[in-house]
Tab-separated table of C-alpha atoms in Angstrom:
chain	number	residue	atom	x	y	z
A	14	MET	CA	-0.152	-0.571	0.289
A	15	ALA	CA	1.471	3.064	-1.168
A	16	LYS	CA	2.662	5.991	1.611
A	17	ALA	CA	-0.278	7.354	4.653
A	18	LEU	CA	-2.106	10.677	1.851
A	19	CYS	CA	-1.896	12.287	5.791
A	20	LYS	CA	1.640	12.318	5.156
A	21	TRP	CA	1.975	13.506	0.910
A	22	ARG	CA	4.075	17.024	0.584
A	23	ARG	CA	2.553	18.924	-1.835
A	24	GLY	CA	5.106	18.662	-4.683
A	25	GLU	CA	4.339	15.011	-3.907
A	26	VAL	CA	0.338	15.565	-4.675
A	27	GLU	CA	1.033	17.456	-7.728
A	28	ALA	CA	3.211	14.520	-9.273
A	29	ASN	CA	1.364	12.339	-8.555
A	30	LEU	CA	-3.026	13.183	-9.288
A	31	SER	CA	-3.596	9.802	-11.078
A	32	THR	CA	-2.464	8.665	-7.855
A	33	LEU	CA	-4.620	10.564	-5.792
A	34	ALA	CA	-7.578	10.029	-8.230
A	35	ILE	CA	-7.303	6.524	-7.798
A	36	ILE	CA	-6.978	6.591	-3.713
A	37	THR	CA	-9.445	9.242	-3.364
A	38	THR	CA	-12.171	7.525	-5.519
A	39	PRO	CA	-14.736	6.809	-3.847
A	40	PRO	CA	-14.836	8.399	-0.687
A	41	ARG	CA	-15.335	6.006	2.209
A	42	VAL	CA	-12.732	6.862	4.922
A	43	ALA	CA	-11.330	9.862	6.042
A	44	CYS	CA	-8.409	11.040	8.467
A	45	SER	CA	-9.691	12.444	12.060
A	46	LYS	CA	-7.139	14.341	11.900
A	47	CYS	CA	-6.461	15.614	8.093
A	48	ALA	CA	-9.390	15.125	7.569
A	49	ARG	CA	-8.153	13.920	3.515
A	50	VAL	CA	-10.382	11.215	1.775
A	51	ALA	CA	-9.559	7.648	1.088
A	52	SER	CA	-11.074	4.662	-0.601
A	53	GLU	CA	-9.154	2.256	1.598
A	54	LYS	CA	-8.504	3.472	4.954
A	55	GLY	CA	-4.734	2.196	4.425
A	56	TYR	CA	-4.403	5.138	2.745
A	57	VAL	CA	-4.628	7.869	5.937
A	58	CYS	CA	-3.262	7.578	9.143
A	59	ARG	CA	-6.517	7.389	11.642
A	60	PRO	CA	-9.336	6.655	9.567
A	61	ILE	CA	-12.697	7.011	10.066
A	62	SER	CA	-15.935	5.926	8.228
A	63	LEU	CA	-17.478	7.494	5.984
A	64	VAL	CA	-19.889	4.934	4.684
A	65	SER	CA	-22.931	3.532	6.573
A	66	GLY	CA	-23.736	0.468	7.969
A	67	GLU	CA	-26.452	-0.194	4.662
A	68	GLU	CA	-23.580	0.846	1.851
A	69	LYS	CA	-20.958	-1.267	4.066
A	70	LYS	CA	-23.735	-4.498	3.888
A	71	ALA	CA	-24.104	-4.026	0.388
A	72	LYS	CA	-21.021	-4.002	-0.491
A	73	LYS	CA	-19.782	-6.816	1.443
A	74	ALA	CA	-22.740	-8.235	-0.930
A	75	SER	CA	-21.685	-7.606	-4.249
A	76	ASP	CA	-17.437	-8.080	-3.095
A	77	HIS	CA	-19.035	-11.942	-2.234
A	78	ALA	CA	-20.934	-12.417	-5.358
A	79	ALA	CA	-17.856	-10.992	-7.272
A	80	LYS	CA	-15.840	-13.255	-5.500
A	81	LYS	CA	-18.863	-16.496	-6.073
A	82	ALA	CA	-18.490	-15.747	-9.773
A	83	LYS	CA	-15.246	-15.468	-10.120
A	84	LYS	CA	-14.850	-18.901	-8.453
A	85	ALA	CA	-17.346	-20.519	-10.739
A	86	LYS	CA	-15.423	-19.148	-13.637
A	87	GLN	CA	-12.212	-20.483	-12.768
A	88	LYS	CA	-14.538	-24.274	-11.984
A	89	ALA	CA	-15.851	-24.323	-15.794
A	90	ALA	CA	-12.933	-22.991	-17.109
A	91	LYS	CA	-10.598	-25.775	-16.051
A	92	LYS	CA	-13.602	-28.468	-15.967
A	93	ASP	CA	-13.756	-27.298	-19.898
A	94	LYS	CA	-10.100	-28.181	-20.452
A	95	LYS	CA	-10.105	-31.050	-19.060
A	96	GLY	CA	-12.961	-31.948	-21.164
A	97	LYS	CA	-11.441	-30.787	-24.646
A	98	ALA	CA	-8.127	-33.377	-22.708
A	99	ASP	CA	-10.427	-36.527	-22.566
A	100	LYS	CA	-12.112	-35.900	-25.188
A	101	LYS	CA	-8.865	-35.626	-27.064
A	102	ALA	CA	-7.496	-39.035	-25.923
A	103	ARG	CA	-10.658	-40.434	-26.812
A	104	LYS	CA	-10.335	-39.576	-30.467
A	105	LYS	CA	-6.622	-40.358	-30.284
A	106	ALA	CA	-8.032	-43.932	-28.983
A	107	LYS	CA	-10.671	-44.697	-31.497
A	108	SER	CA	-7.788	-43.847	-33.944
A	109	ASP	CA	-5.466	-46.282	-32.750
A	110	THR	CA	-7.832	-48.899	-32.412
A	111	LEU	CA	-9.449	-48.454	-36.012
């Protein structure tokens, strides 16, 4: 994780604007000391949540659904790859017996 925004100097802000945009979008936490905002708590030194309980639940549910979909996709790809290997083996065995 990058250095906390609270510790950035002015020159670093100007030099890393694209990184700053990524770190701060969407704002979910704020520093209780200097009020800087970030998308994750690791980017500020004293994080406090800006997200309500409902939004946290919705994000957690969408993250879970995304993980589940990714796992299913990997499983399907593995099964498809295995199926192709089995098909090749059967085809080869059939040609060997003829």
